[in-house]
XYZ file of C-alpha atoms in Angstrom:
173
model
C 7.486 10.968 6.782
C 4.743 12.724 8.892
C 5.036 10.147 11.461
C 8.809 10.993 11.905
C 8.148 14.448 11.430
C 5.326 14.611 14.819
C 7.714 12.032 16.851
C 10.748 13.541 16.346
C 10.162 17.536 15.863
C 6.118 17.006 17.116
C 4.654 18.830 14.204
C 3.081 17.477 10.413
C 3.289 18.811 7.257
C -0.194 18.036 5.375
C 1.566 18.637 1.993
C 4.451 16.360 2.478
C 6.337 15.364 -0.817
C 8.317 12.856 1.396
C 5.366 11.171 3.474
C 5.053 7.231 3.559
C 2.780 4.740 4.966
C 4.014 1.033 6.196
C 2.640 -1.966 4.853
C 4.341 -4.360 6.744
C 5.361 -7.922 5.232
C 2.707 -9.991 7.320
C -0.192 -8.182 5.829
C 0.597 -8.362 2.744
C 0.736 -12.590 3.026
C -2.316 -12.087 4.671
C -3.876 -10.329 1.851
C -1.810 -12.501 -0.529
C -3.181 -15.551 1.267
C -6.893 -14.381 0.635
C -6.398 -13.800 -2.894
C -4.286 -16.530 -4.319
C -4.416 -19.008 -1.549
C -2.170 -19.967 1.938
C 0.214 -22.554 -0.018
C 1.064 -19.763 -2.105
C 1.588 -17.387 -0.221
C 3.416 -19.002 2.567
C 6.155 -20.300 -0.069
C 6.513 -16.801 -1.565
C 6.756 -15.400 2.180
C 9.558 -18.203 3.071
C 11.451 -17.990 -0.572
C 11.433 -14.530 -1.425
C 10.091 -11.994 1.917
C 13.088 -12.829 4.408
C 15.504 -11.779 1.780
C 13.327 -8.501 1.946
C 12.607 -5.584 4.561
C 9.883 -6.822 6.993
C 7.969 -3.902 6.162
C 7.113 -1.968 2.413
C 6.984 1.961 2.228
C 4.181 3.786 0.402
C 5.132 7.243 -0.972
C 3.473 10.014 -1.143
C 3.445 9.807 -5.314
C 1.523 6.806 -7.244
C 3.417 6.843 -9.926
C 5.756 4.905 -9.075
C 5.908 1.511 -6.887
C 8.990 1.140 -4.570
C 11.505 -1.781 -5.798
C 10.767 -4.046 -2.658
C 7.365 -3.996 -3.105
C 7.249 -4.505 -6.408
C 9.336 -8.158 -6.199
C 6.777 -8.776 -2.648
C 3.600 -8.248 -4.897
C 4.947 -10.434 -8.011
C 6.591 -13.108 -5.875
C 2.943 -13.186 -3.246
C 0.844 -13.358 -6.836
C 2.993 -16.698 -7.836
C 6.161 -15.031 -10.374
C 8.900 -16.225 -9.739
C 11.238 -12.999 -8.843
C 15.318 -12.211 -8.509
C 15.624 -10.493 -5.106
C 18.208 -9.083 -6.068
C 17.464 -7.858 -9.612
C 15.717 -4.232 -8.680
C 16.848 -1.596 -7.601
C 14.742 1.426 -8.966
C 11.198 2.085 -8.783
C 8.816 1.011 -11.217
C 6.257 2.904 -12.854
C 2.612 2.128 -11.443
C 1.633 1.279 -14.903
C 4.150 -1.472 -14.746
C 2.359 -3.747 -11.962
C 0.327 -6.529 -13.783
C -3.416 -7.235 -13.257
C -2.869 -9.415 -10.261
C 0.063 -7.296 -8.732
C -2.469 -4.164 -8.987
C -5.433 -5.844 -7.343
C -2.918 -7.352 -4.583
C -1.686 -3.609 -3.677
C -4.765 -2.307 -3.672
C -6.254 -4.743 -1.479
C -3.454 -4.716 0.982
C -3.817 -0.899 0.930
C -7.909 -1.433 2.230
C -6.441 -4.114 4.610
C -4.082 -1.486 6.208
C -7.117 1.072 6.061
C -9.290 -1.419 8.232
C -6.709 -1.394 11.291
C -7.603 2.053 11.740
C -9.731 1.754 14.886
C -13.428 2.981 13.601
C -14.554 6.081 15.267
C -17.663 6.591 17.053
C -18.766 9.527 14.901
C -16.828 7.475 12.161
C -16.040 10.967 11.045
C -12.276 12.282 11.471
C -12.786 15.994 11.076
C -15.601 15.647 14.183
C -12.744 13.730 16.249
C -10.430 16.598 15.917
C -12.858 19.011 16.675
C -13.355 16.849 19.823
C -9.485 16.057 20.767
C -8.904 17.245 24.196
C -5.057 17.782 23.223
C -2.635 18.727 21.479
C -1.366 15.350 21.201
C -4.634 13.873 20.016
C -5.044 16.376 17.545
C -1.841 15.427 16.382
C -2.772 11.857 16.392
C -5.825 12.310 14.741
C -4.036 14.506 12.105
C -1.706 12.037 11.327
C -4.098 9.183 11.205
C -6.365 11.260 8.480
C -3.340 11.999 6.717
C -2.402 8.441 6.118
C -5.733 7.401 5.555
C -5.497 9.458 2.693
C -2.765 8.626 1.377
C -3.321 4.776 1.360
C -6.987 5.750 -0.140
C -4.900 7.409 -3.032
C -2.635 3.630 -3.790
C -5.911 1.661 -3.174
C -8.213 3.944 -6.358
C -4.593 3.880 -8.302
C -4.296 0.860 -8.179
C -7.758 -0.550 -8.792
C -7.480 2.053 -11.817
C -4.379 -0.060 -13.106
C -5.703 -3.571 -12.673
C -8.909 -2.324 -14.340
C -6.831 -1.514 -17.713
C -4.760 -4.352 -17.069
C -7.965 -6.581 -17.046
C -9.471 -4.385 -20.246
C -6.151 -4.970 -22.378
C -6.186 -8.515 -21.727
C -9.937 -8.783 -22.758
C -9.102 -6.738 -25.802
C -6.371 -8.985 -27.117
C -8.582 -11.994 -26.511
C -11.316 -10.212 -28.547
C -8.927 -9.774 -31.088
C -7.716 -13.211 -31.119
């Protein structure tokens, strides 16, 4: 990832194939907790998350929806799930209405704990940074802002034909 790129070799790569972004377990109860209520979630945390990492990696690609997250979302949205039944990614297109709408709102949750900047504009930041290491900072921050801006439209894209199917099929019926 770009993070482990600028810590360990202190330099980014803004076209990264292999870049990530953490969700990490808590916010996605959090979110899960908004959206389909605290019992809920707190009995999918206990049953399913500690068999799970503590936190859920984002690539760089939406196509596809890392394994781990893919049992957190359906076990937070009330499914019951086999921890250990996945092992390869899924395709985006596989998520469900409710699994969509969960990632993408944990993705805008993760967006809000970027601090807001004064200018509230990244590119004038940079221009500002003092050094090297803020630019670097700042660079890294706009790069995973991106990147979780990229799940959050995906993913509202999928829950929005998710939600037209079902309509359709209830038209139908």
């Amino acid at each position: 990832s770009n993070a482990t790129l600028l810590h360990d070799y202190a330099f980014l790569s803004e076209n990264n194939p292999f870049d990530i972004v953490n969700l990490d377990g808590e916010l996605l109860v959090e979110v899960a907790a908004d959206v389909h209520g605290e019992r809920v979630a707190r009995r999918a945390a206990r049953k399913y998350l500690s068999q799970l990492d503590d936190y859920f990696e984002l690539p760089t690609s939406t196509e596809y929806v890392p394994a781990d997250l893919l049992l957190a979302l359906k076990a937070l949205s009330g499914a019951d799930v086999d921890v250990s039944s996945a092992q390869e990614p899924e395709a985006l297109d596989a998520l469900g209405r409710e699994e969509a709408e969960l990632l993408a709102r944990c993705a805008q949750a993760r967006l809000q704990r970027y601090p807001e900047l004064p200018q509230g504009d990244d590119d004038a930041a940079m221009r500002d940074a003092r050094t090297p290491e803020a630019v670097a900072a700042l660079s890294l921050r706009a790069l995973e802002k991106k990147l979780l801006v990229r799940w959050e439209v995906a993913s509202r894209r999928r829950a929005s034909r998710a939600r037209r199917r079902r309509k359709r099929g209830r038209d139908e019926a």
